[in-house]
GROMACS .gro file of C-alpha atoms in nm:
model
  372
    1UNK     CA    1  -3.721  -5.099  -0.320
    2UNK     CA    2  -3.953  -5.344  -0.191
    3UNK     CA    3  -4.060  -5.659  -0.445
    4UNK     CA    4  -4.420  -5.567  -0.398
    5UNK     CA    5  -4.390  -5.232  -0.532
    6UNK     CA    6  -4.238  -5.326  -0.871
    7UNK     CA    7  -4.552  -5.489  -1.051
    8UNK     CA    8  -4.777  -5.184  -0.931
    9UNK     CA    9  -4.511  -4.883  -1.055
   10UNK     CA   10  -4.516  -5.105  -1.386
   11UNK     CA   11  -4.888  -5.113  -1.439
   12UNK     CA   12  -4.938  -4.746  -1.355
   13UNK     CA   13  -4.684  -4.675  -1.600
   14UNK     CA   14  -4.816  -4.899  -1.869
   15UNK     CA   15  -5.171  -4.721  -1.798
   16UNK     CA   16  -5.055  -4.359  -1.759
   17UNK     CA   17  -4.875  -4.410  -2.136
   18UNK     CA   18  -5.108  -4.291  -2.419
   19UNK     CA   19  -5.079  -4.498  -2.721
   20UNK     CA   20  -4.913  -4.333  -3.027
   21UNK     CA   21  -5.221  -4.254  -3.229
   22UNK     CA   22  -5.409  -4.099  -2.963
   23UNK     CA   23  -5.083  -3.841  -2.916
   24UNK     CA   24  -5.120  -3.792  -3.291
   25UNK     CA   25  -5.467  -3.711  -3.290
   26UNK     CA   26  -5.550  -3.523  -2.960
   27UNK     CA   27  -5.584  -3.201  -3.040
   28UNK     CA   28  -5.714  -3.083  -2.692
   29UNK     CA   29  -5.385  -3.219  -2.560
   30UNK     CA   30  -5.243  -3.024  -2.195
   31UNK     CA   31  -4.985  -2.785  -2.228
   32UNK     CA   32  -4.656  -2.947  -2.123
   33UNK     CA   33  -4.596  -2.968  -1.795
   34UNK     CA   34  -4.976  -3.008  -1.711
   35UNK     CA   35  -5.141  -3.336  -1.599
   36UNK     CA   36  -5.537  -3.407  -1.660
   37UNK     CA   37  -5.712  -3.272  -1.410
   38UNK     CA   38  -5.845  -3.523  -1.123
   39UNK     CA   39  -6.194  -3.488  -0.961
   40UNK     CA   40  -6.249  -3.494  -0.575
   41UNK     CA   41  -6.464  -3.811  -0.666
   42UNK     CA   42  -6.113  -3.973  -0.794
   43UNK     CA   43  -5.893  -3.881  -0.511
   44UNK     CA   44  -6.156  -3.981  -0.260
   45UNK     CA   45  -6.191  -4.315  -0.398
   46UNK     CA   46  -5.790  -4.344  -0.405
   47UNK     CA   47  -5.785  -4.259  -0.068
   48UNK     CA   48  -6.033  -4.463   0.062
   49UNK     CA   49  -5.867  -4.790  -0.129
   50UNK     CA   50  -5.520  -4.724   0.037
   51UNK     CA   51  -5.749  -4.660   0.384
   52UNK     CA   52  -5.915  -4.975   0.345
   53UNK     CA   53  -5.616  -5.207   0.238
   54UNK     CA   54  -5.311  -5.036   0.321
   55UNK     CA   55  -5.073  -5.315   0.344
   56UNK     CA   56  -5.153  -5.420  -0.045
   57UNK     CA   57  -4.990  -5.063  -0.113
   58UNK     CA   58  -4.577  -5.020  -0.113
   59UNK     CA   59  -4.460  -4.671   0.015
   60UNK     CA   60  -4.333  -4.570  -0.339
   61UNK     CA   61  -4.642  -4.666  -0.470
   62UNK     CA   62  -4.904  -4.508  -0.226
   63UNK     CA   63  -4.670  -4.251  -0.241
   64UNK     CA   64  -4.674  -4.176  -0.618
   65UNK     CA   65  -5.032  -4.202  -0.666
   66UNK     CA   66  -5.150  -3.982  -0.443
   67UNK     CA   67  -4.873  -3.774  -0.591
   68UNK     CA   68  -5.062  -3.810  -0.942
   69UNK     CA   69  -5.373  -3.763  -0.774
   70UNK     CA   70  -5.275  -3.391  -0.706
   71UNK     CA   71  -5.102  -3.252  -0.969
   72UNK     CA   72  -5.160  -2.874  -0.898
   73UNK     CA   73  -4.919  -2.987  -0.589
   74UNK     CA   74  -4.570  -2.961  -0.592
   75UNK     CA   75  -4.407  -3.309  -0.584
   76UNK     CA   76  -4.312  -3.465  -0.276
   77UNK     CA   77  -4.014  -3.335  -0.166
   78UNK     CA   78  -3.997  -3.045  -0.337
   79UNK     CA   79  -4.248  -2.808  -0.121
   80UNK     CA   80  -4.167  -2.489   0.075
   81UNK     CA   81  -4.446  -2.521   0.324
   82UNK     CA   82  -4.595  -2.778   0.485
   83UNK     CA   83  -4.941  -2.669   0.362
   84UNK     CA   84  -4.858  -2.779  -0.002
   85UNK     CA   85  -4.833  -3.118   0.062
   86UNK     CA   86  -5.112  -3.334  -0.018
   87UNK     CA   87  -5.023  -3.581   0.256
   88UNK     CA   88  -4.869  -3.614   0.550
   89UNK     CA   89  -4.589  -3.897   0.681
   90UNK     CA   90  -4.602  -4.043   0.980
   91UNK     CA   91  -4.423  -4.344   1.181
   92UNK     CA   92  -4.600  -4.602   1.367
   93UNK     CA   93  -4.385  -4.668   1.632
   94UNK     CA   94  -4.267  -5.053   1.726
   95UNK     CA   95  -4.042  -5.289   1.792
   96UNK     CA   96  -4.121  -5.561   1.551
   97UNK     CA   97  -4.003  -5.617   1.207
   98UNK     CA   98  -4.294  -5.508   1.016
   99UNK     CA   99  -4.414  -5.757   0.713
  100UNK     CA  100  -4.548  -5.425   0.532
  101UNK     CA  101  -4.441  -5.077   0.442
  102UNK     CA  102  -4.797  -4.916   0.565
  103UNK     CA  103  -4.940  -4.942   0.872
  104UNK     CA  104  -5.273  -4.715   0.796
  105UNK     CA  105  -5.380  -4.400   0.605
  106UNK     CA  106  -5.605  -4.167   0.841
  107UNK     CA  107  -5.826  -3.933   0.666
  108UNK     CA  108  -5.879  -3.576   0.847
  109UNK     CA  109  -6.240  -3.466   0.968
  110UNK     CA  110  -6.143  -3.145   0.893
  111UNK     CA  111  -6.075  -3.171   0.524
  112UNK     CA  112  -5.674  -3.147   0.546
  113UNK     CA  113  -5.428  -3.368   0.429
  114UNK     CA  114  -5.439  -3.760   0.490
  115UNK     CA  115  -5.205  -3.869   0.712
  116UNK     CA  116  -5.032  -4.199   0.573
  117UNK     CA  117  -4.820  -4.391   0.867
  118UNK     CA  118  -4.532  -4.614   0.768
  119UNK     CA  119  -4.335  -4.868   0.935
  120UNK     CA  120  -4.012  -4.866   0.799
  121UNK     CA  121  -3.713  -4.638   0.849
  122UNK     CA  122  -3.799  -4.370   1.034
  123UNK     CA  123  -3.634  -4.235   1.384
  124UNK     CA  124  -3.817  -4.499   1.596
  125UNK     CA  125  -3.826  -4.899   1.563
  126UNK     CA  126  -3.528  -5.151   1.604
  127UNK     CA  127  -3.316  -5.019   1.282
  128UNK     CA  128  -3.377  -4.665   1.418
  129UNK     CA  129  -3.076  -4.411   1.533
  130UNK     CA  130  -3.323  -4.313   1.852
  131UNK     CA  131  -3.250  -4.537   2.166
  132UNK     CA  132  -3.546  -4.836   2.181
  133UNK     CA  133  -3.649  -4.718   2.529
  134UNK     CA  134  -3.786  -4.402   2.360
  135UNK     CA  135  -3.969  -4.639   2.093
  136UNK     CA  136  -4.112  -4.844   2.352
  137UNK     CA  137  -4.242  -4.481   2.519
  138UNK     CA  138  -4.390  -4.334   2.249
  139UNK     CA  139  -4.556  -4.717   2.184
  140UNK     CA  140  -4.707  -4.721   2.502
  141UNK     CA  141  -4.824  -4.351   2.542
  142UNK     CA  142  -4.997  -4.401   2.236
  143UNK     CA  143  -5.164  -4.746   2.274
  144UNK     CA  144  -5.231  -4.718   2.657
  145UNK     CA  145  -5.298  -4.374   2.698
  146UNK     CA  146  -5.384  -4.234   2.359
  147UNK     CA  147  -5.096  -3.965   2.412
  148UNK     CA  148  -4.960  -3.909   2.044
  149UNK     CA  149  -4.759  -3.593   2.137
  150UNK     CA  150  -4.414  -3.750   2.122
  151UNK     CA  151  -4.482  -3.875   1.773
  152UNK     CA  152  -4.643  -3.525   1.653
  153UNK     CA  153  -4.335  -3.395   1.749
  154UNK     CA  154  -4.135  -3.639   1.571
  155UNK     CA  155  -4.316  -3.626   1.283
  156UNK     CA  156  -4.210  -3.236   1.212
  157UNK     CA  157  -3.889  -3.357   1.101
  158UNK     CA  158  -3.987  -3.735   0.957
  159UNK     CA  159  -4.260  -3.597   0.728
  160UNK     CA  160  -3.965  -3.430   0.548
  161UNK     CA  161  -3.766  -3.700   0.592
  162UNK     CA  162  -4.000  -3.960   0.448
  163UNK     CA  163  -4.066  -3.703   0.177
  164UNK     CA  164  -3.713  -3.661   0.090
  165UNK     CA  165  -3.691  -4.033   0.090
  166UNK     CA  166  -3.946  -4.052  -0.135
  167UNK     CA  167  -3.803  -3.827  -0.364
  168UNK     CA  168  -3.461  -3.948  -0.396
  169UNK     CA  169  -3.587  -4.272  -0.525
  170UNK     CA  170  -3.841  -4.126  -0.772
  171UNK     CA  171  -3.552  -3.873  -0.940
  172UNK     CA  172  -3.399  -4.192  -1.045
  173UNK     CA  173  -3.723  -4.349  -1.202
  174UNK     CA  174  -3.759  -4.250  -1.554
  175UNK     CA  175  -4.149  -4.344  -1.552
  176UNK     CA  176  -4.221  -4.161  -1.237
  177UNK     CA  177  -4.026  -3.837  -1.347
  178UNK     CA  178  -4.248  -3.843  -1.686
  179UNK     CA  179  -4.582  -3.828  -1.460
  180UNK     CA  180  -4.528  -3.437  -1.489
  181UNK     CA  181  -4.352  -3.407  -1.852
  182UNK     CA  182  -4.324  -3.062  -1.808
  183UNK     CA  183  -4.076  -3.130  -1.519
  184UNK     CA  184  -3.924  -3.434  -1.613
  185UNK     CA  185  -3.568  -3.434  -1.481
  186UNK     CA  186  -3.453  -3.769  -1.581
  187UNK     CA  187  -3.604  -3.717  -1.922
  188UNK     CA  188  -3.400  -3.399  -1.957
  189UNK     CA  189  -3.112  -3.585  -1.844
  190UNK     CA  190  -3.132  -3.880  -2.086
  191UNK     CA  191  -3.200  -3.602  -2.386
  192UNK     CA  192  -2.860  -3.408  -2.290
  193UNK     CA  193  -2.716  -3.752  -2.346
  194UNK     CA  194  -2.910  -3.815  -2.691
  195UNK     CA  195  -2.800  -3.430  -2.829
  196UNK     CA  196  -3.138  -3.237  -2.759
  197UNK     CA  197  -3.121  -3.129  -2.403
  198UNK     CA  198  -3.153  -2.818  -2.487
  199UNK     CA  199  -3.510  -2.627  -2.495
  200UNK     CA  200  -3.411  -2.512  -2.841
  201UNK     CA  201  -3.309  -2.864  -2.963
  202UNK     CA  202  -3.669  -3.015  -2.856
  203UNK     CA  203  -3.961  -3.014  -3.096
  204UNK     CA  204  -3.763  -2.935  -3.376
  205UNK     CA  205  -3.943  -3.229  -3.631
  206UNK     CA  206  -4.198  -3.491  -3.654
  207UNK     CA  207  -4.016  -3.737  -3.444
  208UNK     CA  208  -4.136  -3.715  -3.059
  209UNK     CA  209  -3.827  -3.637  -2.840
  210UNK     CA  210  -3.986  -3.924  -2.554
  211UNK     CA  211  -3.863  -4.115  -2.861
  212UNK     CA  212  -3.490  -3.953  -2.907
  213UNK     CA  213  -3.456  -4.033  -2.528
  214UNK     CA  214  -3.592  -4.365  -2.577
  215UNK     CA  215  -3.303  -4.437  -2.848
  216UNK     CA  216  -3.095  -4.197  -2.674
  217UNK     CA  217  -2.809  -4.496  -2.625
  218UNK     CA  218  -2.787  -4.524  -3.001
  219UNK     CA  219  -2.815  -4.146  -3.079
  220UNK     CA  220  -2.557  -4.085  -2.841
  221UNK     CA  221  -2.305  -4.308  -3.021
  222UNK     CA  222  -2.045  -4.137  -3.211
  223UNK     CA  223  -2.036  -4.465  -3.474
  224UNK     CA  224  -2.367  -4.471  -3.654
  225UNK     CA  225  -2.419  -4.791  -3.816
  226UNK     CA  226  -2.700  -4.979  -4.043
  227UNK     CA  227  -2.767  -5.178  -3.735
  228UNK     CA  228  -2.854  -4.902  -3.565
  229UNK     CA  229  -3.071  -4.765  -3.769
  230UNK     CA  230  -3.263  -5.057  -3.839
  231UNK     CA  231  -3.312  -5.105  -3.453
  232UNK     CA  232  -3.476  -4.754  -3.450
  233UNK     CA  233  -3.732  -4.773  -3.750
  234UNK     CA  234  -3.797  -5.119  -3.634
  235UNK     CA  235  -3.848  -5.046  -3.279
  236UNK     CA  236  -4.059  -4.694  -3.332
  237UNK     CA  237  -4.289  -4.829  -3.672
  238UNK     CA  238  -4.334  -5.166  -3.536
  239UNK     CA  239  -4.212  -5.321  -3.810
  240UNK     CA  240  -3.922  -5.514  -3.997
  241UNK     CA  241  -3.678  -5.333  -4.084
  242UNK     CA  242  -3.277  -5.354  -4.303
  243UNK     CA  243  -3.100  -5.150  -4.395
  244UNK     CA  244  -2.822  -5.181  -4.749
  245UNK     CA  245  -2.512  -4.966  -4.706
  246UNK     CA  246  -2.462  -4.930  -5.095
  247UNK     CA  247  -2.752  -4.826  -5.291
  248UNK     CA  248  -2.607  -4.776  -5.653
  249UNK     CA  249  -2.786  -4.515  -5.846
  250UNK     CA  250  -2.729  -4.249  -6.106
  251UNK     CA  251  -2.645  -3.919  -5.966
  252UNK     CA  252  -2.686  -3.590  -6.129
  253UNK     CA  253  -2.433  -3.369  -6.151
  254UNK     CA  254  -2.444  -3.015  -6.086
  255UNK     CA  255  -2.368  -2.739  -6.339
  256UNK     CA  256  -2.015  -2.675  -6.275
  257UNK     CA  257  -1.927  -3.000  -6.241
  258UNK     CA  258  -2.023  -3.105  -6.606
  259UNK     CA  259  -1.772  -3.106  -6.898
  260UNK     CA  260  -1.769  -2.860  -7.184
  261UNK     CA  261  -1.581  -2.842  -7.470
  262UNK     CA  262  -1.287  -2.547  -7.433
  263UNK     CA  263  -1.284  -2.600  -7.073
  264UNK     CA  264  -0.948  -2.677  -6.949
  265UNK     CA  265  -1.052  -2.818  -6.611
  266UNK     CA  266  -1.199  -3.132  -6.752
  267UNK     CA  267  -0.880  -3.357  -6.835
  268UNK     CA  268  -0.968  -3.674  -7.081
  269UNK     CA  269  -0.934  -3.987  -6.882
  270UNK     CA  270  -0.916  -3.808  -6.539
  271UNK     CA  271  -1.178  -3.548  -6.476
  272UNK     CA  272  -1.382  -3.545  -6.765
  273UNK     CA  273  -1.717  -3.724  -6.800
  274UNK     CA  274  -1.963  -3.738  -7.056
  275UNK     CA  275  -2.328  -3.655  -6.991
  276UNK     CA  276  -2.519  -3.476  -6.750
  277UNK     CA  277  -2.542  -3.796  -6.456
  278UNK     CA  278  -2.299  -4.046  -6.336
  279UNK     CA  279  -2.339  -4.376  -6.201
  280UNK     CA  280  -2.265  -4.400  -5.804
  281UNK     CA  281  -2.279  -4.619  -5.559
  282UNK     CA  282  -2.115  -4.447  -5.259
  283UNK     CA  283  -2.359  -4.193  -5.144
  284UNK     CA  284  -2.701  -4.369  -5.109
  285UNK     CA  285  -2.831  -4.647  -4.907
  286UNK     CA  286  -3.130  -4.806  -4.870
  287UNK     CA  287  -3.385  -4.879  -4.599
  288UNK     CA  288  -3.568  -5.197  -4.669
  289UNK     CA  289  -3.924  -5.236  -4.466
  290UNK     CA  290  -4.118  -5.527  -4.447
  291UNK     CA  291  -4.283  -5.752  -4.554
  292UNK     CA  292  -4.578  -5.553  -4.440
  293UNK     CA  293  -4.961  -5.581  -4.400
  294UNK     CA  294  -5.187  -5.367  -4.636
  295UNK     CA  295  -5.248  -5.117  -4.332
  296UNK     CA  296  -4.858  -5.059  -4.214
  297UNK     CA  297  -4.792  -5.020  -4.628
  298UNK     CA  298  -5.074  -4.794  -4.718
  299UNK     CA  299  -4.946  -4.566  -4.359
  300UNK     CA  300  -4.583  -4.512  -4.511
  301UNK     CA  301  -4.711  -4.376  -4.846
  302UNK     CA  302  -4.575  -4.024  -4.954
  303UNK     CA  303  -4.942  -3.918  -4.889
  304UNK     CA  304  -4.945  -4.029  -4.494
  305UNK     CA  305  -4.751  -3.852  -4.232
  306UNK     CA  306  -4.543  -4.129  -4.161
  307UNK     CA  307  -4.309  -4.124  -4.423
  308UNK     CA  308  -4.200  -3.768  -4.318
  309UNK     CA  309  -4.129  -3.925  -3.951
  310UNK     CA  310  -3.933  -4.143  -4.125
  311UNK     CA  311  -3.750  -3.926  -4.314
  312UNK     CA  312  -3.696  -3.750  -3.954
  313UNK     CA  313  -3.538  -3.996  -3.809
  314UNK     CA  314  -3.298  -4.060  -4.082
  315UNK     CA  315  -3.227  -3.754  -4.067
  316UNK     CA  316  -3.166  -3.722  -3.692
  317UNK     CA  317  -2.943  -4.056  -3.688
  318UNK     CA  318  -2.753  -4.035  -4.015
  319UNK     CA  319  -2.723  -3.650  -4.069
  320UNK     CA  320  -2.723  -3.449  -4.412
  321UNK     CA  321  -2.430  -3.631  -4.583
  322UNK     CA  322  -2.558  -3.927  -4.725
  323UNK     CA  323  -2.868  -3.961  -4.954
  324UNK     CA  324  -3.156  -4.238  -4.880
  325UNK     CA  325  -3.412  -4.428  -5.028
  326UNK     CA  326  -3.651  -4.642  -4.892
  327UNK     CA  327  -3.812  -4.979  -5.043
  328UNK     CA  328  -4.177  -5.081  -4.905
  329UNK     CA  329  -4.237  -5.451  -4.946
  330UNK     CA  330  -4.592  -5.563  -4.950
  331UNK     CA  331  -4.694  -5.920  -4.820
  332UNK     CA  332  -4.774  -6.079  -5.166
  333UNK     CA  333  -5.091  -6.236  -5.008
  334UNK     CA  334  -5.216  -5.865  -4.929
  335UNK     CA  335  -5.175  -5.709  -5.262
  336UNK     CA  336  -5.512  -5.538  -5.378
  337UNK     CA  337  -5.663  -5.564  -5.705
  338UNK     CA  338  -5.680  -5.233  -5.889
  339UNK     CA  339  -6.041  -5.095  -6.005
  340UNK     CA  340  -6.094  -4.836  -6.218
  341UNK     CA  341  -6.273  -4.562  -6.014
  342UNK     CA  342  -6.247  -4.715  -5.705
  343UNK     CA  343  -5.946  -4.821  -5.568
  344UNK     CA  344  -5.558  -4.838  -5.620
  345UNK     CA  345  -5.314  -4.527  -5.621
  346UNK     CA  346  -5.086  -4.540  -5.937
  347UNK     CA  347  -4.741  -4.595  -5.902
  348UNK     CA  348  -4.774  -4.663  -5.500
  349UNK     CA  349  -5.080  -4.963  -5.474
  350UNK     CA  350  -5.149  -5.064  -5.810
  351UNK     CA  351  -5.027  -5.370  -6.024
  352UNK     CA  352  -5.152  -5.492  -6.332
  353UNK     CA  353  -5.347  -5.816  -6.359
  354UNK     CA  354  -5.332  -6.057  -6.080
  355UNK     CA  355  -5.041  -6.192  -5.909
  356UNK     CA  356  -5.076  -6.583  -5.876
  357UNK     CA  357  -4.813  -6.740  -5.649
  358UNK     CA  358  -4.664  -6.950  -5.959
  359UNK     CA  359  -4.579  -6.650  -6.109
  360UNK     CA  360  -4.498  -6.413  -5.833
  361UNK     CA  361  -4.379  -6.602  -5.511
  362UNK     CA  362  -4.181  -6.293  -5.383
  363UNK     CA  363  -4.360  -6.006  -5.159
  364UNK     CA  364  -4.456  -5.676  -5.364
  365UNK     CA  365  -4.129  -5.483  -5.351
  366UNK     CA  366  -4.184  -5.265  -5.638
  367UNK     CA  367  -4.224  -4.913  -5.495
  368UNK     CA  368  -3.881  -4.721  -5.383
  369UNK     CA  369  -3.858  -4.403  -5.287
  370UNK     CA  370  -3.603  -4.135  -5.243
  371UNK     CA  371  -3.667  -3.985  -4.885
  372UNK     CA  372  -3.339  -3.759  -4.818
   0.00000   0.00000   0.00000
């Protein structure tokens, strides 16, 4: 891939990726597998921009932009008929070593697909498989006589060659494959690694499937560690996170496990237990999130959707074997004042009195929620 192609692809990927807030609040989103409609004016503007400065675009970038501008067409390299392709590829014959991958883009006056001429690979040229004298002949007929007969004949084969060449590159690019989410072949492969490649395993909870694919390396690992869970939560929520493997707590015993007089299953000093609870340090761990800003703290409270997403993330990574509690830590300087009837949620964002730094040097970490 040309070095000039990489920045363009990265910028296109960043611009095409919607923000998480937009995904959550977009009630009119297109169904999976469809792309936003592109107007004819936008398409013509794109084609004119490429035609005006073809050397500013790499082959992969130009082909990808044209493919994205025609979401109703099959992807380049996958069509069954020529008329289904939004662009035609042709090679500009020459014996020099080209400094750019594109030569020109020709708009068809009849309104047909534009013709994109390239300067690399292909049948002609110093690196082509055909004899050099055929390249000289094709170039001479084109330049001196305006005769493109040989070029048009070879274009019947070269268009498919260049289309397949682009498709071979695009299939290995996750961002390019995600341009059409419903037919994201690369994403499906990554999802299979993460354990949710089948359609029945997708969309099962509040965690977006694309986020699971982003952490496929951690989800595919057979060993689930505290560091792995902390990395996932920190990356997804963009907040500091850590995990304590042991969280001592009182565990309520089920009725059948409690000791009763006359029950011979309870042996004194072995299995007899006084009371309905036992002190347990093995079956629960703690996720500590923070220090947080006031906005991040409030979006992780039980009355917000983010806590449900957090719970689903923990269940996806850990499973149902262990219990989990979450400790939220609010920055000391952002602890709010409580005003009756105006602000403050009892037990969540309410602290009585003032918290001078001399008496409360640490961040507010009183809130602990059992989420799993």
